[in-house]
Amino acid sequence: MVRRLVRLTSALVWLVAVAQSGESEQQLDAGKKVVCYVGTWAVYRPGNGRFDIEHIDPTLCTHLMYGFFGINEDATVRLIDPYLDLEDNWGRGHIKRFVALKNVVPGLKTLAAIGGWNEGSRKFSKMAASGELRKRFTDDAIAFCQRHGFDGIDLDWEYPAQRDGNPLIDRANHAQLVEEMREAFDRHGLLLTAAVASVEFSAGLSYDIPRIAKSFHFLNVMVYDMHGAWENHAGINAPLFAGLADQTATDRQLNVHAAIQYWLDQGAPPEKLVLGIPLYGRSFTLANVANSEIGAAVVGGGTAGPYTREPGVMGYNEFCERLRTESWDLRWSAQQQAPYAVRNNQWLGYDDLRSVQLKVQYLLHHGLGGAMVWSLETDDFRGVCGGGQYPLMHEIRSLLNGGTPSEPTTPPPTVPPPTSTAGTPSTTTVAGGSASGPCADGQVGFVPHPADCSKYYMCLDAHTSFEFSCPAGTLFDPKLNVCNWADKVNCSVK
């Protein structure tokens, strides 16, 4: 409970700072990264969804990730789509054209992403369990980079000890593998990065975080897919914070803040953590249109988009195009600091300009290494929705360069109940000298207001507190440390 209060305290300090100052952090670390994954198969999509190498704007990224290559049974690198990747037999030559983008932007790095969700875990597990196969994979990965001109490998084993991997030995073998790879890669001047699971119940199974954090140049933390069509209720794809619908300890892991704090708690240096931002949403079909709040019952994924063509998934480009011809109820969860949208029985949790701004502010505040996106081809890369080409990517790049947040081009969302956990902050109280006030007894975290159940304090120490007011119709619930519906709170004032 103490750790949870500390994490929530950190989150609320950040929210209060943003709310009171209205300023993003301007100081840009020259080492901040903008890591852009490309799903190269998007070249096969129809209409405005078709995404070729020439659609990539390399000025938006510091690192471009080519997704994906696979792994053979003999632990060598596998071309998944040779016709797409190579020029042989009149192929499309994606690799050569992709790597050539470095000629456009000096300093741009291109990496080969090996693995991904569809590649699974079994062959990686087999390879990592054998010293001979680890060396073969490492040597072949180096040769692959040298042959094609890549600057390194992004290891996307999804995930050690899971998905047909070996839960008894994968975690240690994965750490051994990346230690050996880093030593060999350094000799050839190559980068070694990874896309990693984010939430505690998954990352804790897969990774020896202190070991791998030393070996990788940086880690792309996939803080998205927190909710999706595999569940029986609607939830936001990548919420910044936990919400009222998150009742269990596991539920409260399913947000950006909890995931990043877990990695930090486990010893990962903040400058090596690159915050994943999804350029797509997760959609649902509601079981009952009368219940469309977060946590509402669903019967499956939402209707497939015209480009991604997968039920339960909606690219930002697909959704912004729909908003031009369809009427959606755009909503904002003040509690989770993320948008969602409802139209009839369709429900979408996604990211927009505002939520992207907050995530960049968050990573800057916590000193993280930069931002990562999955993936370029689902931003509005053609600029058909009125915000110019790549509106989300331009915002990320601008804010990491010390720019100011842009004004959204879409209508502002409404804020339906239940609203913010944090409530509304009032002025900060900072007192010197002897301790006094609501935090005088040394409590750290949330403290009920002694005379008003609709208010509470968040104590940083004995001298520093923030006072919050709950939204109308709610009271502070000291059991859950959130603003809850009044009829669910036992209000007792001193």
GROMACS .gro file of C-alpha atoms in nm, residues 23-412:
model
  390
   23GLU     CA    1   0.381   2.464  -1.929
   24SER     CA    2   0.557   2.167  -2.084
   25GLU     CA    3   0.913   2.098  -1.983
   26GLN     CA    4   1.124   2.300  -2.222
   27GLN     CA    5   1.473   2.172  -2.150
   28LEU     CA    6   1.553   1.913  -2.416
   29ASP     CA    7   1.816   1.650  -2.348
   30ALA     CA    8   2.012   1.614  -2.671
   31GLY     CA    9   1.996   1.239  -2.621
   32LYS     CA   10   1.616   1.218  -2.634
   33LYS     CA   11   1.503   0.960  -2.887
   34VAL     CA   12   1.207   0.939  -3.122
   35VAL     CA   13   1.186   0.571  -3.211
   36CYS     CA   14   0.955   0.494  -3.503
   37TYR     CA   15   0.843   0.142  -3.586
   38VAL     CA   16   0.721   0.069  -3.938
   39GLY     CA   17   0.490  -0.222  -4.013
   40THR     CA   18   0.624  -0.282  -4.363
   41TRP     CA   19   0.327  -0.499  -4.462
   42ALA     CA   20   0.117  -0.181  -4.470
   43VAL     CA   21   0.226  -0.143  -4.833
   44TYR     CA   22  -0.040  -0.404  -4.911
   45ARG     CA   23  -0.322  -0.201  -4.755
   46PRO     CA   24  -0.588  -0.046  -4.980
   47GLY     CA   25  -0.657   0.318  -5.062
   48ASN     CA   26  -0.531   0.584  -4.823
   49GLY     CA   27  -0.397   0.312  -4.594
   50ARG     CA   28  -0.127   0.201  -4.837
   51PHE     CA   29   0.209   0.292  -4.683
   52ASP     CA   30   0.532   0.263  -4.881
   53ILE     CA   31   0.888   0.355  -4.790
   54GLU     CA   32   0.843   0.689  -4.965
   55HIS     CA   33   0.568   0.777  -4.717
   56ILE     CA   34   0.817   0.775  -4.428
   57ASP     CA   35   0.920   1.122  -4.312
   58PRO     CA   36   1.266   1.046  -4.171
   59THR     CA   37   1.299   1.393  -4.018
   60LEU     CA   38   1.046   1.294  -3.752
   61CYS     CA   39   1.254   1.009  -3.607
   62THR     CA   40   1.595   0.949  -3.457
   63HIS     CA   41   1.564   0.570  -3.498
   64LEU     CA   42   1.363   0.381  -3.759
   65MET     CA   43   1.269   0.019  -3.684
   66TYR     CA   44   1.198  -0.216  -3.977
   67GLY     CA   45   0.929  -0.460  -3.867
   68PHE     CA   46   0.973  -0.751  -3.892
   69PHE     CA   47   1.224  -1.023  -3.952
   70GLY     CA   48   1.197  -1.368  -3.799
   71ILE     CA   49   1.418  -1.644  -3.666
   72ASN     CA   50   1.482  -1.984  -3.825
   73GLU     CA   51   1.496  -2.313  -3.639
   74ASP     CA   52   1.875  -2.309  -3.676
   75ALA     CA   53   1.888  -1.968  -3.501
   76THR     CA   54   1.963  -1.762  -3.812
   77VAL     CA   55   1.773  -1.451  -3.917
   78ARG     CA   56   1.471  -1.520  -4.140
   79LEU     CA   57   1.319  -1.302  -4.410
   80ILE     CA   58   0.944  -1.319  -4.358
   81ASP     CA   59   0.854  -1.163  -4.694
   82PRO     CA   60   1.153  -1.187  -4.934
   83TYR     CA   61   0.955  -1.032  -5.221
   84LEU     CA   62   0.886  -0.725  -5.007
   85ASP     CA   63   1.230  -0.706  -4.848
   86LEU     CA   64   1.467  -0.772  -5.139
   87GLU     CA   65   1.514  -0.666  -5.499
   88ASP     CA   66   1.568  -1.023  -5.620
   89ASN     CA   67   1.314  -1.151  -5.875
   90TRP     CA   68   1.172  -0.801  -5.926
   91GLY     CA   69   1.102  -0.763  -5.556
   92ARG     CA   70   1.006  -0.435  -5.389
   93GLY     CA   71   1.348  -0.380  -5.229
   94HIS     CA   72   1.209  -0.238  -4.907
   95ILE     CA   73   1.527  -0.297  -4.707
   96LYS     CA   74   1.753  -0.104  -4.945
   97ARG     CA   75   1.509   0.187  -4.972
   98PHE     CA   76   1.450   0.190  -4.596
   99VAL     CA   77   1.820   0.200  -4.508
  100ALA     CA   78   1.881   0.466  -4.774
  101LEU     CA   79   1.673   0.711  -4.567
  102LYS     CA   80   1.991   0.765  -4.364
  103ASN     CA   81   2.123   0.956  -4.664
  104VAL     CA   82   1.839   1.206  -4.621
  105VAL     CA   83   1.886   1.274  -4.250
  106PRO     CA   84   2.241   1.262  -4.113
  107GLY     CA   85   2.253   1.079  -3.783
  108LEU     CA   86   1.936   0.878  -3.841
  109LYS     CA   87   1.972   0.515  -3.732
  110THR     CA   88   1.792   0.224  -3.899
  111LEU     CA   89   1.748  -0.103  -3.708
  112ALA     CA   90   1.616  -0.445  -3.802
  113ALA     CA   91   1.340  -0.557  -3.564
  114ILE     CA   92   1.355  -0.936  -3.521
  115GLY     CA   93   1.050  -1.106  -3.375
  116GLY     CA   94   0.715  -0.944  -3.307
  117TRP     CA   95   0.387  -1.090  -3.189
  118ASN     CA   96   0.335  -1.325  -3.482
  119GLU     CA   97   0.682  -1.478  -3.450
  120GLY     CA   98   0.600  -1.602  -3.100
  121SER     CA   99   0.845  -1.730  -2.841
  122ARG     CA  100   0.928  -2.096  -2.908
  123LYS     CA  101   1.222  -2.053  -3.148
  124PHE     CA  102   1.372  -1.774  -2.939
  125SER     CA  103   1.345  -1.993  -2.631
  126LYS     CA  104   1.519  -2.281  -2.806
  127MET     CA  105   1.796  -2.054  -2.931
  128ALA     CA  106   1.857  -1.884  -2.595
  129ALA     CA  107   1.887  -2.219  -2.416
  130SER     CA  108   2.195  -2.322  -2.614
  131GLY     CA  109   2.533  -2.152  -2.607
  132GLU     CA  110   2.602  -2.268  -2.960
  133LEU     CA  111   2.272  -2.134  -3.092
  134ARG     CA  112   2.307  -1.803  -2.906
  135LYS     CA  113   2.642  -1.751  -3.077
  136ARG     CA  114   2.499  -1.847  -3.416
  137PHE     CA  115   2.211  -1.604  -3.376
  138THR     CA  116   2.444  -1.327  -3.263
  139ASP     CA  117   2.689  -1.383  -3.546
  140ASP     CA  118   2.415  -1.405  -3.807
  141ALA     CA  119   2.245  -1.090  -3.675
  142ILE     CA  120   2.574  -0.902  -3.707
  143ALA     CA  121   2.627  -1.036  -4.060
  144PHE     CA  122   2.267  -0.943  -4.148
  145CYS     CA  123   2.325  -0.583  -4.038
  146GLN     CA  124   2.650  -0.561  -4.230
  147ARG     CA  125   2.498  -0.712  -4.544
  148HIS     CA  126   2.202  -0.476  -4.555
  149GLY     CA  127   2.339  -0.163  -4.388
  150PHE     CA  128   2.134  -0.168  -4.066
  151ASP     CA  129   2.280   0.007  -3.762
  152GLY     CA  130   2.170  -0.263  -3.522
  153ILE     CA  131   1.908  -0.509  -3.406
  154ASP     CA  132   1.587  -0.449  -3.214
  155LEU     CA  133   1.520  -0.775  -3.030
  156ASP     CA  134   1.142  -0.827  -3.019
  157TRP     CA  135   1.112  -1.164  -2.846
  158GLU     CA  136   0.748  -1.162  -2.736
  159TYR     CA  137   0.793  -1.288  -2.468
  160PRO     CA  138   1.052  -1.484  -2.268
  161ALA     CA  139   0.887  -1.742  -2.038
  162GLN     CA  140   0.551  -1.688  -2.212
  163ARG     CA  141   0.369  -1.788  -2.533
  164ASP     CA  142   0.527  -2.133  -2.586
  165GLY     CA  143   0.851  -2.028  -2.422
  166ASN     CA  144   1.000  -2.207  -2.122
  167PRO     CA  145   0.883  -2.042  -1.798
  168LEU     CA  146   1.159  -2.212  -1.596
  169ILE     CA  147   1.467  -2.096  -1.786
  170ASP     CA  148   1.378  -1.827  -2.041
  171ARG     CA  149   1.422  -1.532  -1.806
  172ALA     CA  150   1.782  -1.618  -1.721
  173ASN     CA  151   1.862  -1.733  -2.075
  174HIS     CA  152   1.726  -1.410  -2.221
  175ALA     CA  153   1.957  -1.209  -1.993
  176GLN     CA  154   2.251  -1.427  -2.090
  177LEU     CA  155   2.169  -1.385  -2.459
  178VAL     CA  156   2.158  -1.007  -2.450
  179GLU     CA  157   2.479  -0.985  -2.247
  180GLU     CA  158   2.658  -1.192  -2.511
  181MET     CA  159   2.498  -0.997  -2.796
  182ARG     CA  160   2.597  -0.661  -2.649
  183GLU     CA  161   2.960  -0.767  -2.609
  184ALA     CA  162   2.973  -0.883  -2.971
  185PHE     CA  163   2.777  -0.586  -3.107
  186ASP     CA  164   3.010  -0.339  -2.938
  187ARG     CA  165   3.301  -0.486  -3.131
  188HIS     CA  166   3.121  -0.399  -3.456
  189GLY     CA  167   2.975  -0.063  -3.352
  190LEU     CA  168   2.615  -0.187  -3.370
  191LEU     CA  169   2.315  -0.091  -3.157
  192LEU     CA  170   2.121  -0.345  -2.951
  193THR     CA  171   1.772  -0.242  -2.842
  194ALA     CA  172   1.448  -0.421  -2.757
  195ALA     CA  173   1.074  -0.380  -2.748
  196VAL     CA  174   0.966  -0.506  -2.405
  197ALA     CA  175   0.647  -0.592  -2.220
  198SER     CA  176   0.546  -0.315  -1.985
  199VAL     CA  177   0.317  -0.425  -1.702
  200GLU     CA  178   0.447  -0.594  -1.390
  201PHE     CA  179   0.265  -0.927  -1.422
  202SER     CA  180   0.416  -0.977  -1.769
  203ALA     CA  181   0.753  -0.804  -1.746
  204GLY     CA  182   0.823  -0.969  -1.411
  205LEU     CA  183   0.792  -1.312  -1.571
  206SER     CA  184   1.006  -1.233  -1.872
  207TYR     CA  185   1.295  -1.011  -1.769
  208ASP     CA  186   1.581  -0.986  -1.525
  209ILE     CA  187   1.554  -0.610  -1.550
  210PRO     CA  188   1.879  -0.508  -1.374
  211ARG     CA  189   2.078  -0.738  -1.606
  212ILE     CA  190   1.914  -0.654  -1.936
  213ALA     CA  191   1.905  -0.280  -1.861
  214LYS     CA  192   2.286  -0.287  -1.859
  215SER     CA  193   2.305  -0.477  -2.187
  216PHE     CA  194   2.060  -0.293  -2.413
  217HIS     CA  195   2.141   0.053  -2.543
  218PHE     CA  196   1.778   0.140  -2.471
  219LEU     CA  197   1.444  -0.030  -2.410
  220ASN     CA  198   1.123   0.051  -2.596
  221VAL     CA  199   0.853  -0.006  -2.334
  222MET     CA  200   0.526  -0.112  -2.498
  223VAL     CA  201   0.288   0.070  -2.265
  224TYR     CA  202  -0.018   0.001  -2.477
  225ASP     CA  203  -0.258  -0.288  -2.543
  226MET     CA  204  -0.364  -0.253  -2.180
  227HIS     CA  205  -0.717  -0.338  -2.287
  228GLY     CA  206  -0.861  -0.498  -2.598
  229ALA     CA  207  -1.110  -0.737  -2.755
  230TRP     CA  208  -0.968  -1.030  -2.555
  231GLU     CA  209  -1.154  -0.889  -2.252
  232ASN     CA  210  -1.526  -0.884  -2.171
  233HIS     CA  211  -1.537  -0.513  -2.091
  234ALA     CA  212  -1.436  -0.188  -2.260
  235GLY     CA  213  -1.111  -0.023  -2.159
  236ILE     CA  214  -0.872   0.239  -2.293
  237ASN     CA  215  -0.578   0.111  -2.495
  238ALA     CA  216  -0.305   0.310  -2.319
  239PRO     CA  217  -0.437   0.510  -2.022
  240LEU     CA  218  -0.187   0.728  -1.843
  241PHE     CA  219  -0.321   0.642  -1.496
  242ALA     CA  220  -0.551   0.388  -1.331
  243GLY     CA  221  -0.927   0.444  -1.324
  244LEU     CA  222  -1.228   0.370  -1.106
  245ALA     CA  223  -1.301   0.056  -1.308
  246ASP     CA  224  -0.960  -0.081  -1.206
  247GLN     CA  225  -1.064  -0.260  -0.889
  248THR     CA  226  -0.804  -0.535  -0.852
  249ALA     CA  227  -0.429  -0.514  -0.799
  250THR     CA  228  -0.379  -0.656  -1.149
  251ASP     CA  229  -0.617  -0.399  -1.301
  252ARG     CA  230  -0.421  -0.118  -1.140
  253GLN     CA  231  -0.108  -0.229  -1.327
  254LEU     CA  232  -0.276  -0.160  -1.661
  255ASN     CA  233  -0.166   0.196  -1.720
  256VAL     CA  234   0.142   0.385  -1.831
  257HIS     CA  235   0.237   0.526  -1.492
  258ALA     CA  236   0.222   0.193  -1.307
  259ALA     CA  237   0.422   0.017  -1.578
  260ILE     CA  238   0.696   0.279  -1.596
  261GLN     CA  239   0.721   0.296  -1.218
  262TYR     CA  240   0.764  -0.083  -1.207
  263TRP     CA  241   1.056  -0.071  -1.449
  264LEU     CA  242   1.214   0.214  -1.253
  265ASP     CA  243   1.161   0.033  -0.923
  266GLN     CA  244   1.337  -0.271  -1.067
  267GLY     CA  245   1.647  -0.067  -1.138
  268ALA     CA  246   1.610   0.036  -1.502
  269PRO     CA  247   1.782   0.373  -1.560
  270PRO     CA  248   1.517   0.625  -1.668
  271GLU     CA  249   1.730   0.747  -1.958
  272LYS     CA  250   1.722   0.395  -2.105
  273LEU     CA  251   1.342   0.369  -2.099
  274VAL     CA  252   1.170   0.492  -2.415
  275LEU     CA  253   0.797   0.546  -2.364
  276GLY     CA  254   0.574   0.371  -2.616
  277ILE     CA  255   0.289   0.577  -2.762
  278PRO     CA  256   0.031   0.399  -2.981
  279LEU     CA  257  -0.084   0.565  -3.301
  280TYR     CA  258  -0.391   0.340  -3.300
  281GLY     CA  259  -0.677   0.248  -3.069
  282ARG     CA  260  -0.853  -0.064  -2.945
  283SER     CA  261  -1.223  -0.096  -3.021
  284PHE     CA  262  -1.517  -0.296  -2.885
  285THR     CA  263  -1.877  -0.382  -2.965
  286LEU     CA  264  -2.092  -0.296  -2.667
  287ALA     CA  265  -2.329  -0.555  -2.520
  288ASN     CA  266  -2.581  -0.284  -2.435
  289VAL     CA  267  -2.575   0.063  -2.591
  290ALA     CA  268  -2.732   0.202  -2.273
  291ASN     CA  269  -2.405   0.130  -2.090
  292SER     CA  270  -2.114   0.291  -2.269
  293GLU     CA  271  -1.885   0.396  -1.986
  294ILE     CA  272  -1.535   0.264  -1.924
  295GLY     CA  273  -1.576  -0.093  -1.801
  296ALA     CA  274  -1.901  -0.152  -1.991
  297ALA     CA  275  -1.976  -0.509  -2.098
  298VAL     CA  276  -1.878  -0.596  -2.456
  299VAL     CA  277  -1.939  -0.887  -2.691
  300GLY     CA  278  -1.616  -0.864  -2.890
  301GLY     CA  279  -1.396  -0.633  -3.090
  302GLY     CA  280  -1.525  -0.333  -3.277
  303THR     CA  281  -1.583  -0.324  -3.651
  304ALA     CA  282  -1.263  -0.357  -3.851
  305GLY     CA  283  -1.122  -0.044  -4.012
  306PRO     CA  284  -1.084  -0.019  -4.390
  307TYR     CA  285  -0.702  -0.024  -4.379
  308THR     CA  286  -0.593  -0.231  -4.078
  309ARG     CA  287  -0.885  -0.466  -4.151
  310GLU     CA  288  -0.869  -0.626  -3.807
  311PRO     CA  289  -1.171  -0.631  -3.569
  312GLY     CA  290  -1.086  -0.457  -3.245
  313VAL     CA  291  -0.819  -0.229  -3.396
  314MET     CA  292  -0.854   0.123  -3.533
  315GLY     CA  293  -0.564   0.327  -3.670
  316TYR     CA  294  -0.565   0.696  -3.583
  317ASN     CA  295  -0.584   0.764  -3.957
  318GLU     CA  296  -0.890   0.541  -3.987
  319PHE     CA  297  -1.067   0.708  -3.696
  320CYS     CA  298  -0.992   1.067  -3.794
  321GLU     CA  299  -1.128   0.993  -4.142
  322ARG     CA  300  -1.447   0.853  -3.986
  323LEU     CA  301  -1.493   1.171  -3.786
  324ARG     CA  302  -1.530   1.360  -4.113
  325THR     CA  303  -1.848   1.170  -4.206
  326GLU     CA  304  -1.974   1.007  -3.885
  327SER     CA  305  -2.101   1.152  -3.558
  328TRP     CA  306  -1.914   1.012  -3.257
  329ASP     CA  307  -1.952   1.102  -2.891
  330LEU     CA  308  -1.596   1.208  -2.805
  331ARG     CA  309  -1.522   1.170  -2.435
  332TRP     CA  310  -1.230   1.235  -2.204
  333SER     CA  311  -1.142   1.037  -1.892
  334ALA     CA  312  -1.000   1.298  -1.658
  335GLN     CA  313  -0.911   1.015  -1.425
  336GLN     CA  314  -0.706   0.820  -1.680
  337GLN     CA  315  -0.600   1.123  -1.885
  338ALA     CA  316  -0.704   0.965  -2.213
  339PRO     CA  317  -0.988   0.990  -2.467
  340TYR     CA  318  -1.247   0.740  -2.578
  341ALA     CA  319  -1.533   0.759  -2.824
  342VAL     CA  320  -1.875   0.600  -2.865
  343ARG     CA  321  -2.105   0.563  -3.164
  344ASN     CA  322  -2.410   0.338  -3.128
  345ASN     CA  323  -2.264   0.002  -3.016
  346GLN     CA  324  -1.907   0.089  -3.115
  347TRP     CA  325  -1.657   0.190  -2.845
  348LEU     CA  326  -1.299   0.307  -2.906
  349GLY     CA  327  -1.018   0.382  -2.662
  350TYR     CA  328  -0.743   0.567  -2.847
  351ASP     CA  329  -0.484   0.846  -2.828
  352ASP     CA  330  -0.534   1.196  -2.964
  353LEU     CA  331  -0.329   1.515  -2.969
  354ARG     CA  332  -0.408   1.596  -2.606
  355SER     CA  333  -0.320   1.254  -2.465
  356VAL     CA  334   0.000   1.245  -2.670
  357GLN     CA  335   0.097   1.585  -2.526
  358LEU     CA  336   0.043   1.456  -2.173
  359LYS     CA  337   0.252   1.146  -2.237
  360VAL     CA  338   0.542   1.349  -2.371
  361GLN     CA  339   0.516   1.581  -2.071
  362TYR     CA  340   0.516   1.274  -1.849
  363LEU     CA  341   0.830   1.123  -2.001
  364LEU     CA  342   1.011   1.456  -1.982
  365HIS     CA  343   0.911   1.501  -1.619
  366HIS     CA  344   1.042   1.155  -1.529
  367GLY     CA  345   1.365   1.193  -1.728
  368LEU     CA  346   1.292   0.905  -1.964
  369GLY     CA  347   1.498   0.845  -2.277
  370GLY     CA  348   1.238   0.954  -2.528
  371ALA     CA  349   0.925   0.838  -2.710
  372MET     CA  350   0.856   0.536  -2.928
  373VAL     CA  351   0.558   0.490  -3.158
  374TRP     CA  352   0.384   0.188  -3.295
  375SER     CA  353   0.356   0.263  -3.574
  376LEU     CA  354   0.411   0.528  -3.839
  377GLU     CA  355   0.160   0.393  -4.090
  378THR     CA  356  -0.140   0.450  -3.861
  379ASP     CA  357  -0.081   0.820  -3.804
  380ASP     CA  358  -0.258   1.045  -4.056
  381PHE     CA  359   0.051   1.023  -4.273
  382ARG     CA  360  -0.130   1.153  -4.582
  383GLY     CA  361  -0.277   1.453  -4.399
  384VAL     CA  362  -0.634   1.394  -4.511
  385CYS     CA  363  -0.800   1.489  -4.179
  386GLY     CA  364  -0.710   1.857  -4.164
  387GLY     CA  365  -0.417   1.853  -3.924
  388GLY     CA  366  -0.143   1.817  -4.183
  389GLN     CA  367   0.068   1.510  -4.248
  390TYR     CA  368   0.169   1.307  -3.942
  391PRO     CA  369  -0.008   1.529  -3.684
  392LEU     CA  370   0.071   1.304  -3.387
  393MET     CA  371   0.431   1.245  -3.489
  394HIS     CA  372   0.491   1.616  -3.548
  395GLU     CA  373   0.356   1.686  -3.200
  396ILE     CA  374   0.585   1.430  -3.038
  397ARG     CA  375   0.890   1.556  -3.222
  398SER     CA  376   0.806   1.919  -3.150
  399LEU     CA  377   0.753   1.869  -2.777
  400LEU     CA  378   1.077   1.673  -2.746
  401ASN     CA  379   1.247   1.968  -2.912
  402GLY     CA  380   1.107   2.206  -2.652
  403GLY     CA  381   0.804   2.321  -2.852
  404THR     CA  382   0.469   2.424  -2.709
  405PRO     CA  383   0.156   2.205  -2.736
  406SER     CA  384  -0.056   2.251  -3.047
  407GLU     CA  385  -0.426   2.325  -3.042
  408PRO     CA  386  -0.639   2.024  -3.142
  409THR     CA  387  -0.829   2.040  -3.470
  410THR     CA  388  -1.107   1.805  -3.354
  411PRO     CA  389  -1.390   1.915  -3.121
  412PRO     CA  390  -1.299   1.898  -2.751
   0.00000   0.00000   0.00000
